[in-house]
mmCIF file of C-alpha atoms in Angstrom:
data_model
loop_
_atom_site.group_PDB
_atom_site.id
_atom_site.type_symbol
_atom_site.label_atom_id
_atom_site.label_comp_id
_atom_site.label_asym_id
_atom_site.label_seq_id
_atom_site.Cartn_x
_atom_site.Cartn_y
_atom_site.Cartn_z
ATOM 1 C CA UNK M 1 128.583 181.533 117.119
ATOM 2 C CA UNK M 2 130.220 178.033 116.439
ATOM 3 C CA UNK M 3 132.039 176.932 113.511
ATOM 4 C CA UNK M 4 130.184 173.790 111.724
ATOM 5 C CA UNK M 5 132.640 171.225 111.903
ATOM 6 C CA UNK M 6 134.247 169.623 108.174
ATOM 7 C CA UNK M 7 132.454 167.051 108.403
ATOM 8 C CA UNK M 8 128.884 168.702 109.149
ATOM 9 C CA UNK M 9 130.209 170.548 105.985
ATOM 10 C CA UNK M 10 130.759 167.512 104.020
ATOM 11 C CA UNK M 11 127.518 165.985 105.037
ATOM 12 C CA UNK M 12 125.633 169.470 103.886
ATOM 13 C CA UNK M 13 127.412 169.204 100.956
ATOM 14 C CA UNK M 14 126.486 165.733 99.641
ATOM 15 C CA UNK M 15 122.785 166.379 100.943
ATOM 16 C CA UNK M 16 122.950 169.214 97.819
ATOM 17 C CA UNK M 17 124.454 167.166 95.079
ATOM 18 C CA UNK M 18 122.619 163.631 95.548
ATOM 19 C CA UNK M 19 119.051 164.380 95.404
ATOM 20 C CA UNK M 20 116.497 162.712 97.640
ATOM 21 C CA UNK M 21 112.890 161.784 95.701
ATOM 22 C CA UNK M 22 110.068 163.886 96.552
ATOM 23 C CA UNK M 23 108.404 160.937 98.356
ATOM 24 C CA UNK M 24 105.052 162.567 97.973
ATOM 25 C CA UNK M 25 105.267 162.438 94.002
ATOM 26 C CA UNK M 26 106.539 159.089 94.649
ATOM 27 C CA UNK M 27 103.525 158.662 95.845
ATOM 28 C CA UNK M 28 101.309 160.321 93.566
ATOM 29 C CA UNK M 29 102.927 158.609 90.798
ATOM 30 C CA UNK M 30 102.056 155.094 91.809
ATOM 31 C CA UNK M 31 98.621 156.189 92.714
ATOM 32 C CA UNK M 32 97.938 157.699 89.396
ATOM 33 C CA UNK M 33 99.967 154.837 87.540
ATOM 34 C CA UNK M 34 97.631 152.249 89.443
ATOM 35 C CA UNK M 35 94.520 154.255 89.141
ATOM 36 C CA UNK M 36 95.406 154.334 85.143
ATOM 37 C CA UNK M 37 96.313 150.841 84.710
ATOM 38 C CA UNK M 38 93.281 149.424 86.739
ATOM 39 C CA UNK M 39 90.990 151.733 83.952
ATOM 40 C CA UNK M 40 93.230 150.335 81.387
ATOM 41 C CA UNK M 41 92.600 146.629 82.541
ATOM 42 C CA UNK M 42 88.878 147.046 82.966
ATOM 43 C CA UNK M 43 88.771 148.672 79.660
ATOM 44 C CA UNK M 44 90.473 145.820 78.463
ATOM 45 C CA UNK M 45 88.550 142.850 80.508
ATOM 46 C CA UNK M 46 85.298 144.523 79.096
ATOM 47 C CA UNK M 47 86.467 144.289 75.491
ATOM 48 C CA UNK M 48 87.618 140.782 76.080
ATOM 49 C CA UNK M 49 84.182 140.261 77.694
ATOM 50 C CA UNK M 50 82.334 141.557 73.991
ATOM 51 C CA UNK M 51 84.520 139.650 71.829
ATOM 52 C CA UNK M 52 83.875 136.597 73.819
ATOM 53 C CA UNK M 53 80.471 136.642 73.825
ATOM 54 C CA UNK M 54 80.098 137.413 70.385
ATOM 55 C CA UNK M 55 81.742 134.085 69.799
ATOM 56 C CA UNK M 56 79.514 132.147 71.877
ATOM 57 C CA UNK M 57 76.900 133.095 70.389
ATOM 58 C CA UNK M 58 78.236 132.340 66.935
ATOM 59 C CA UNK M 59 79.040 128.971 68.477
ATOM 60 C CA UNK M 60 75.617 128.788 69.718
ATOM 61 C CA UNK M 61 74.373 129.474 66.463
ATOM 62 C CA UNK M 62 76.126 127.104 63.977
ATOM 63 C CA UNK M 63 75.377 124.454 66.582
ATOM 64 C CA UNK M 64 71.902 125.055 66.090
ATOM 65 C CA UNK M 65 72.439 124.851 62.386
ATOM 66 C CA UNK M 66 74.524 121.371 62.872
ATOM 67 C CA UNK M 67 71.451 120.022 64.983
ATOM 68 C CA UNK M 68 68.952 121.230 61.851
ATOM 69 C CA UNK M 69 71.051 119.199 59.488
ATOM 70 C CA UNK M 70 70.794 115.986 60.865
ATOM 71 C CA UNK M 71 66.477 116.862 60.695
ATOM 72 C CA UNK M 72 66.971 118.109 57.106
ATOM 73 C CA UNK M 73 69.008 114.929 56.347
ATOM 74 C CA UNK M 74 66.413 112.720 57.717
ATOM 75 C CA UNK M 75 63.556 114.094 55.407
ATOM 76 C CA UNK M 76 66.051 113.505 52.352
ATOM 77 C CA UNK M 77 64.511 111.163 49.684
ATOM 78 C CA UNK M 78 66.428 111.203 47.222
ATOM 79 C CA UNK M 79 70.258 111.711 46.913
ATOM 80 C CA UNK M 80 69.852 114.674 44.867
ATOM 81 C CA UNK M 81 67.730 115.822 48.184
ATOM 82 C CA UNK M 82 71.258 115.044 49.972
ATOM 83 C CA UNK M 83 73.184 116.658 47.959
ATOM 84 C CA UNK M 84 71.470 119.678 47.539
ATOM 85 C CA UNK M 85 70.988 119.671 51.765
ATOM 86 C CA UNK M 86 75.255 119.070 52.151
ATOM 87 C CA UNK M 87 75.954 121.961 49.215
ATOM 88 C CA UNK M 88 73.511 124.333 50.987
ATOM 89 C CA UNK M 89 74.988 123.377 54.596
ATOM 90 C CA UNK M 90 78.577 124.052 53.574
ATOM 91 C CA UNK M 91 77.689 127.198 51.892
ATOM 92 C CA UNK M 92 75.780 128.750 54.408
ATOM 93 C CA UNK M 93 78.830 127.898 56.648
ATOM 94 C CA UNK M 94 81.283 129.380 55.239
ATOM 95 C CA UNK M 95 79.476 132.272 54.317
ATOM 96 C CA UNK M 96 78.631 132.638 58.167
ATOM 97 C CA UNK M 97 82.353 132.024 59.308
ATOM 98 C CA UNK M 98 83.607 134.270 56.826
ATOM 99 C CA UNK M 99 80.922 137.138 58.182
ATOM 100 C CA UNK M 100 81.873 136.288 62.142
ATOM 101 C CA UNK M 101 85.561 136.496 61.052
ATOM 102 C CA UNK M 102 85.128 139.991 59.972
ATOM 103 C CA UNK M 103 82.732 141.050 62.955
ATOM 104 C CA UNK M 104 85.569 139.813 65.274
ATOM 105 C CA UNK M 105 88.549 141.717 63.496
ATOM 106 C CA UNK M 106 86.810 144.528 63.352
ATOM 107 C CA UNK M 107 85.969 144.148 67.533
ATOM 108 C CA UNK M 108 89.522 143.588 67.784
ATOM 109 C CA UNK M 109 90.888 146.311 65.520
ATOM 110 C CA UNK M 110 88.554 148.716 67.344
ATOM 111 C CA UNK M 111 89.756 147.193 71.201
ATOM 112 C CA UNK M 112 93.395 147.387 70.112
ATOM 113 C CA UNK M 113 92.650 151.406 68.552
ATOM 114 C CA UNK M 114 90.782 151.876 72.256
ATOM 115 C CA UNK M 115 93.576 150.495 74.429
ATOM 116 C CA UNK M 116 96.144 152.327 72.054
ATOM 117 C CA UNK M 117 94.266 155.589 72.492
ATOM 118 C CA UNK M 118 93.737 154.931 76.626
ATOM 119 C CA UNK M 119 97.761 153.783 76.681
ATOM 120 C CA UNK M 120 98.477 157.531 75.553
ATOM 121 C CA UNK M 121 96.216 159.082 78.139
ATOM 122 C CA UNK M 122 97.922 157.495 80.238
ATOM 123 C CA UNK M 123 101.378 158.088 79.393
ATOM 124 C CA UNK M 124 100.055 161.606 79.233
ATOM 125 C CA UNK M 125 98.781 161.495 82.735
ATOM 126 C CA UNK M 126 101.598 159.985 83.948
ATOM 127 C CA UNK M 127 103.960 162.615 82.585
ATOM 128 C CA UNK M 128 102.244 165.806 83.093
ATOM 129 C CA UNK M 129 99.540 165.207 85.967
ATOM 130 C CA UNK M 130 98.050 168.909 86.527
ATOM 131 C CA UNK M 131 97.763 169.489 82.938
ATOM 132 C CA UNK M 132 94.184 170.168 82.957
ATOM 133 C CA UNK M 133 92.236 168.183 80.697
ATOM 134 C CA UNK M 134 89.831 170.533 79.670
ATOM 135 C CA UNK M 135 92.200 173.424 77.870
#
């Protein structure tokens, strides 16, 4: 039997005291941190998606109204006709931006509770992976 040499000894040595990354968690890691992230994002997109289109069709809407006042305008006879067709225009404006500013916090407040909710998933998948979800 031969005698390891010092500087096999050495090299045994270091090998115990600066450890080397299990390259298959490595692995697993950015899989599962990718896998997470691109749910996260499409969770995300998809909210984006609702609030937009809620907004559109607000848009949509109180064009439509701005089209109708020119008509009502042109029927006026009087200008107590006018005013009455201005004060009800205004008012049922702000009543309806007032309504689709509350329908969009309350998208957004639920979106930012969702992604807040999927973020700690996440970080809970990410830090113990075979936890199993269902205990």
């Amino acid at each position: 039997m031969t005698n390891p040499s010092t500087s096999d000894n050495v090299f045994n040595k270091s090998s115990r005291t600066i450890p080397f990354p299990d390259l298959a968690r490595v692995g697993e890691m950015n899989g599962t941190m990718l896998s997470e992230t691109a749910k996260f994002n499409a969770q995300i997109g998809t909210a984006m998606q609702n609030i937009g289109r809620e907004w559109s069709e607000f848009i949509g809407m109180r064009l439509r109204e701005d089209v109708q006042l020119f008509r009502t305008i042109h029927d006026c006879r009087s200008l107590q006709d006018l005013q009455q067709v201005y004060m009800q225009f205004w008012q049922t404006a702000f009543t309806q931006y007032g309504e689709e500013a509350q329908r969009l916090m309350r998208m957004t407040q639920g979106t930012v509770e969702d992604a807040a909710r999927t973020a700690q998933a996440t970080s809970d998948v990410l830090v113990h992976p075979h936890t199993d979800k269902a205990a």
